[in-house]
XYZ file of C-alpha atoms in Angstrom:
409
model
C 19.620 175.169 -25.119
C 19.168 172.270 -27.523
C 22.622 170.914 -26.654
C 21.846 171.083 -22.928
C 18.623 169.162 -23.517
C 20.472 166.472 -25.451
C 23.087 166.187 -22.716
C 20.396 165.951 -20.046
C 18.673 163.187 -22.015
C 21.946 161.290 -22.311
C 22.651 161.660 -18.615
C 19.218 160.432 -17.610
C 19.282 157.579 -20.139
C 22.714 156.372 -19.097
C 21.922 156.646 -15.411
C 18.772 154.604 -15.899
C 20.934 151.585 -16.697
C 23.318 152.018 -13.733
C 23.373 149.377 -11.033
C 22.273 151.242 -7.928
C 22.442 149.554 -4.532
C 20.607 151.008 -1.552
C 22.672 150.672 1.630
C 22.305 151.661 5.271
C 24.513 151.872 8.344
C 23.555 151.911 11.974
C 25.907 154.728 12.911
C 27.431 154.837 16.374
C 28.743 158.330 15.692
C 25.296 159.674 14.787
C 23.363 157.304 17.041
C 21.030 156.807 14.106
C 20.584 154.807 10.936
C 21.874 156.538 7.822
C 21.094 155.501 4.269
C 23.126 155.975 1.112
C 23.236 154.705 -2.460
C 26.158 152.970 -4.144
C 26.238 153.316 -7.923
C 28.399 150.586 -9.389
C 30.654 150.844 -12.469
C 29.392 148.970 -15.516
C 32.408 146.648 -15.504
C 32.267 145.771 -11.795
C 30.786 142.280 -12.233
C 32.660 141.391 -15.429
C 36.079 142.482 -14.095
C 36.322 140.815 -10.674
C 39.978 141.767 -10.150
C 39.546 145.426 -11.012
C 39.511 148.140 -8.353
C 37.960 151.588 -8.637
C 38.344 155.130 -7.270
C 35.587 156.273 -4.909
C 33.450 159.385 -5.334
C 31.557 160.458 -2.197
C 28.624 162.756 -2.956
C 27.072 164.880 -0.262
C 23.534 165.962 -1.203
C 23.412 162.592 -2.882
C 19.681 162.759 -3.615
C 20.076 165.341 -6.357
C 23.783 165.151 -7.223
C 23.898 161.403 -7.928
C 22.192 161.508 -11.318
C 24.167 164.370 -12.907
C 27.499 163.101 -11.565
C 26.740 159.529 -12.626
C 25.517 160.574 -16.055
C 28.559 162.703 -16.884
C 30.908 160.051 -15.517
C 29.351 157.258 -17.555
C 29.279 159.373 -20.683
C 32.972 160.218 -20.259
C 33.812 156.599 -19.568
C 32.029 155.512 -22.743
C 34.578 157.551 -24.746
C 37.428 156.538 -22.422
C 37.844 160.167 -21.336
C 37.084 159.388 -17.679
C 37.710 156.293 -15.561
C 34.938 154.265 -13.964
C 34.275 154.973 -10.302
C 32.233 153.707 -7.396
C 29.831 156.504 -6.471
C 28.650 156.745 -2.869
C 25.667 159.121 -2.695
C 24.957 160.095 0.917
C 21.262 160.492 1.695
C 20.566 163.756 3.519
C 16.797 163.368 3.414
C 16.288 165.814 0.558
C 17.797 168.673 2.511
C 16.266 167.909 5.907
C 19.550 166.879 7.561
C 22.133 168.692 5.403
C 22.220 171.777 7.654
C 22.595 169.717 10.834
C 25.175 167.533 9.093
C 27.144 170.651 8.124
C 26.879 172.392 11.494
C 29.876 174.362 12.774
C 30.635 176.546 15.788
C 31.659 180.166 16.159
C 35.273 179.084 15.712
C 34.433 177.854 12.198
C 35.026 174.177 13.003
C 32.550 171.250 12.905
C 30.429 171.228 16.041
C 27.751 169.002 17.608
C 25.827 167.254 14.801
C 28.352 168.539 12.237
C 31.272 167.038 14.152
C 29.421 163.722 14.395
C 28.649 163.680 10.679
C 32.281 164.558 9.931
C 33.399 161.489 11.877
C 30.645 159.330 10.366
C 32.097 159.875 6.889
C 35.688 159.177 7.903
C 35.309 156.490 10.557
C 32.210 154.587 9.437
C 31.137 155.212 5.853
C 34.512 155.006 4.091
C 35.712 151.925 6.030
C 32.409 150.202 5.203
C 32.837 150.957 1.488
C 36.467 149.836 1.509
C 35.611 146.557 3.204
C 32.620 145.663 1.033
C 33.673 146.940 -2.399
C 36.838 146.787 -4.515
C 38.251 150.270 -4.106
C 41.436 152.120 -4.919
C 42.876 154.571 -2.367
C 42.037 157.522 -4.656
C 38.964 159.269 -3.211
C 36.971 162.310 -4.307
C 34.378 164.225 -2.303
C 31.850 166.625 -3.826
C 29.059 168.844 -2.537
C 26.927 171.880 -3.343
C 26.613 175.191 -1.457
C 26.135 174.153 2.212
C 27.743 170.731 1.783
C 30.409 172.193 -0.536
C 31.505 174.346 2.347
C 31.399 171.416 4.760
C 33.613 169.130 2.663
C 36.469 171.603 3.062
C 36.823 170.550 6.693
C 38.494 167.375 5.456
C 41.372 169.358 4.013
C 42.152 170.795 7.456
C 43.752 167.490 8.454
C 47.503 166.931 8.088
C 46.776 163.729 6.152
C 43.490 164.320 4.276
C 41.386 161.215 3.670
C 40.352 162.580 0.259
C 42.616 163.150 -2.722
C 40.305 165.479 -4.649
C 37.731 168.091 -3.630
C 34.868 169.356 -5.807
C 33.385 172.418 -4.113
C 30.408 173.787 -6.058
C 29.224 177.237 -4.993
C 30.486 176.744 -1.411
C 28.993 178.482 1.610
C 32.091 178.804 3.760
C 32.423 178.789 7.530
C 34.300 181.574 9.376
C 38.063 181.571 8.671
C 37.602 178.800 6.083
C 39.240 180.699 3.224
C 42.402 181.330 5.243
C 42.484 177.797 6.610
C 42.099 176.178 3.184
C 44.859 178.374 1.767
C 47.136 177.493 4.676
C 46.525 173.768 4.278
C 47.009 173.842 0.513
C 50.373 175.506 1.021
C 51.521 172.781 3.430
C 49.869 169.533 2.279
C 52.375 166.718 1.717
C 50.305 164.488 -0.564
C 48.936 165.130 -4.065
C 45.656 167.059 -3.825
C 43.248 168.196 -6.548
C 41.130 171.160 -5.513
C 38.283 172.428 -7.693
C 35.887 175.244 -6.825
C 33.212 176.918 -8.931
C 30.786 179.806 -8.709
C 28.852 181.954 -11.182
C 28.274 185.601 -11.964
C 24.710 185.200 -10.669
C 25.718 183.388 -7.479
C 25.244 184.753 -3.988
C 27.533 187.710 -3.431
C 29.164 186.207 -0.345
C 29.982 183.015 -2.221
C 31.541 184.960 -5.087
C 33.633 187.011 -2.665
C 34.917 184.047 -0.692
C 35.764 181.900 -3.702
C 37.544 184.854 -5.326
C 39.508 185.486 -2.142
C 40.528 181.839 -1.984
C 41.475 181.973 -5.658
C 43.747 184.954 -5.005
C 45.497 183.014 -2.247
C 45.705 179.814 -4.290
C 47.424 181.577 -7.187
C 50.310 182.403 -4.872
C 50.737 178.850 -3.579
C 53.836 177.130 -4.955
C 53.196 173.691 -3.460
C 53.868 171.071 -6.203
C 51.460 168.676 -4.465
C 48.473 170.914 -5.221
C 46.609 170.963 -8.531
C 44.042 173.758 -8.445
C 41.282 175.178 -10.631
C 38.641 177.870 -10.229
C 35.697 178.308 -12.621
C 33.344 181.283 -12.754
C 30.402 180.541 -15.030
C 28.714 183.420 -16.826
C 25.098 182.475 -17.461
C 24.199 180.185 -14.588
C 22.665 180.458 -11.135
C 23.665 178.892 -7.842
C 21.809 175.758 -8.920
C 22.285 175.561 -12.667
C 26.082 175.919 -12.452
C 26.212 172.333 -11.192
C 25.481 170.943 -14.671
C 28.379 172.879 -16.189
C 30.801 172.444 -13.306
C 30.649 168.632 -13.068
C 32.289 167.847 -16.438
C 34.771 170.674 -15.893
C 35.732 169.256 -12.489
C 36.076 165.700 -13.770
C 38.250 166.663 -16.712
C 40.353 168.872 -14.450
C 41.037 166.032 -12.018
C 41.584 163.407 -14.715
C 43.484 165.597 -17.141
C 45.993 163.333 -18.876
C 43.869 160.219 -18.460
C 42.330 160.553 -21.927
C 43.772 158.833 -25.002
C 46.087 160.986 -27.085
C 43.865 163.258 -29.134
C 44.623 164.925 -32.441
C 44.970 168.233 -30.571
C 47.454 166.776 -28.073
C 49.316 165.132 -30.946
C 49.644 168.350 -32.944
C 50.099 170.863 -30.132
C 52.314 168.890 -27.752
C 53.859 165.748 -29.194
C 54.837 166.895 -32.689
C 56.450 170.008 -31.219
C 58.842 167.998 -29.063
C 62.479 168.091 -30.120
C 63.045 164.599 -28.730
C 61.701 162.149 -26.144
C 58.620 160.942 -28.012
C 58.617 157.472 -26.464
C 59.362 158.958 -23.055
C 56.290 161.173 -23.438
C 54.146 158.034 -23.560
C 55.915 156.462 -20.585
C 55.537 159.654 -18.548
C 51.846 159.941 -19.474
C 50.991 156.594 -17.899
C 53.377 157.051 -14.974
C 51.474 160.261 -14.181
C 48.123 158.462 -14.332
C 49.394 155.862 -11.875
C 51.290 158.080 -9.454
C 49.085 161.193 -9.401
C 45.628 159.741 -10.014
C 46.203 156.277 -8.558
C 45.091 154.330 -11.637
C 47.275 151.589 -13.070
C 46.005 151.031 -16.584
C 47.487 149.386 -19.635
C 48.716 151.993 -22.125
C 46.302 152.180 -25.012
C 47.302 150.673 -28.332
C 46.124 153.834 -30.084
C 48.601 155.852 -27.992
C 51.472 153.606 -29.092
C 50.464 154.219 -32.704
C 50.247 157.967 -32.151
C 53.779 158.062 -30.731
C 54.995 155.875 -33.582
C 53.499 158.331 -36.062
C 55.253 161.266 -34.355
C 58.591 159.422 -34.408
C 58.269 158.710 -38.107
C 57.156 162.232 -38.954
C 60.127 163.736 -37.109
C 62.549 160.966 -38.163
C 63.548 160.296 -34.552
C 64.048 156.623 -35.337
C 66.092 155.739 -32.236
C 62.925 156.280 -30.198
C 61.404 153.236 -31.909
C 63.725 151.004 -29.860
C 62.562 152.625 -26.621
C 58.965 152.317 -27.759
C 59.525 148.638 -28.569
C 60.959 147.903 -25.124
C 58.003 149.643 -23.486
C 55.575 147.700 -25.671
C 57.238 144.436 -24.610
C 56.495 145.278 -20.977
C 52.919 146.353 -21.596
C 51.890 143.872 -24.320
C 54.391 141.000 -23.871
C 52.398 138.395 -25.776
C 51.832 140.529 -28.852
C 53.962 141.506 -31.835
C 53.866 145.224 -30.980
C 57.349 145.548 -29.442
C 59.011 143.319 -32.040
C 57.316 145.260 -34.814
C 58.725 148.541 -33.495
C 62.240 147.115 -33.396
C 61.828 145.833 -36.930
C 60.647 149.273 -38.004
C 63.704 150.826 -36.329
C 66.146 148.633 -38.237
C 64.219 149.213 -41.446
C 64.410 152.975 -41.054
C 68.193 152.984 -40.444
C 68.748 150.760 -43.477
C 69.572 147.447 -41.735
C 67.073 145.450 -43.744
C 68.244 141.940 -42.845
C 67.836 142.640 -39.142
C 64.524 144.315 -39.825
C 63.264 141.288 -41.758
C 64.368 139.007 -38.919
C 62.445 141.067 -36.375
C 59.342 141.004 -38.554
C 59.658 137.218 -38.873
C 59.966 136.933 -35.090
C 56.837 139.049 -34.738
C 54.933 136.521 -36.813
C 55.074 134.028 -33.932
C 53.330 136.430 -31.568
C 49.721 137.511 -31.153
C 48.191 140.065 -33.469
C 47.145 143.383 -32.009
C 44.990 146.119 -33.503
C 45.878 146.585 -37.147
C 49.137 144.663 -36.813
C 48.313 141.328 -38.459
C 50.548 138.420 -39.393
C 49.928 138.952 -43.084
C 50.934 142.606 -42.772
C 54.143 141.689 -40.919
C 55.066 139.028 -43.519
C 54.410 141.509 -46.320
C 56.853 143.952 -44.721
C 59.503 141.246 -44.363
C 59.004 140.144 -47.974
C 59.267 143.713 -49.270
C 62.714 144.048 -47.672
C 64.291 141.153 -49.596
C 65.051 143.335 -52.594
C 66.462 146.159 -50.491
C 70.203 146.683 -50.211
C 71.770 147.289 -46.812
C 72.185 150.965 -45.875
C 70.083 151.969 -48.894
C 69.123 155.623 -48.840
C 65.983 155.173 -50.857
C 62.696 155.678 -49.075
C 61.417 152.442 -47.612
C 57.772 151.479 -47.461
C 55.780 153.354 -44.905
C 53.937 151.514 -42.142
C 50.183 151.463 -42.113
C 49.665 154.146 -39.413
C 49.092 157.679 -40.616
C 50.845 160.706 -39.155
C 47.922 161.378 -36.850
C 46.605 159.301 -33.938
C 44.411 156.367 -34.775
C 41.114 155.661 -33.066
C 41.339 153.261 -30.095
C 41.317 149.636 -31.251
C 40.191 146.724 -29.059
C 43.207 144.709 -27.979
C 43.977 141.936 -25.569
C 42.405 141.995 -22.130
C 43.869 144.788 -19.947
C 46.199 143.859 -17.152
C 44.640 143.387 -13.746
C 44.696 146.409 -11.480
C 47.138 146.145 -8.665
């Protein structure tokens, strides 16, 4: 209980400093004016070339704060990326049932069909035109609106890449239709649903039925998760489900942790440098975020290479560092370390001297590089004696501020 109170305080405190813009649209689809809030990422003004994923929140009045708080807390530790949050105003529940209306056939009808089109044809284009957005979009809702958001997955080309369905009240045939679409979708989709042991019985039954179907789906484009919380209600599960959903969708985005280092990387038989390359390729291709590989991740991979004596991987790591940090000494340092480890000390010293002309990065300083070059002068070529160890330990280092990240494309 104490931990939940602390987390709530953090969420509220962090959200209090968010830049929140109140917006409105005169909707032709709804024949009415609709209001919504846009919560901006902290770096939006200071990084004018950066683009951001979009999170659309139905039931925005009460979901905006918890989603924003968890997101900002995760971003502070670099566990989650920054996002533009679009919180749709549904008049504190007064319009959510009309907005989510469906017919006997289980498809959006009347006011529900109009609201469905408002999101896709008016709201999202407005956000894309006015703000710097990436094409990666998430939609989230709770009970009634959680059921409604599933209509967007019925389309052959869904306009959302990730779905967060919290305790969904599903329309007729929705379970079967979602399962069918997940089995056929041709683009990467993240689908998260959650319920609790104390949730409404119908919700538990439908989510369990969908889970049974989803477990049989072999579509490589679908990444799926189902959470059943033990000690929460229909309402309180939201606080536990939000961080679970975020970390499910952005799994792999986080810096290499000590757990990942010990349980995954050290156990590899080879391909340590390729692990790093694949990690950031996944972030770009699956999540849509092009970010500069973290310096701390380079050092973690270096530590694994040294621990497992897979020295040839240092050359691959150096080439990758040259592409990602071309103005720094990182890539040259790794090549120097490679030659040092295989006993070619003259070539190693030359690489270290070349590194001296480049920019420092993290704990790689010019004095450190010169010290390494100087220490090699007394070494004989192909010597089998143990050479001096580099400064990194055999476990990942904490992230270190480096040069400015590359601009998002």
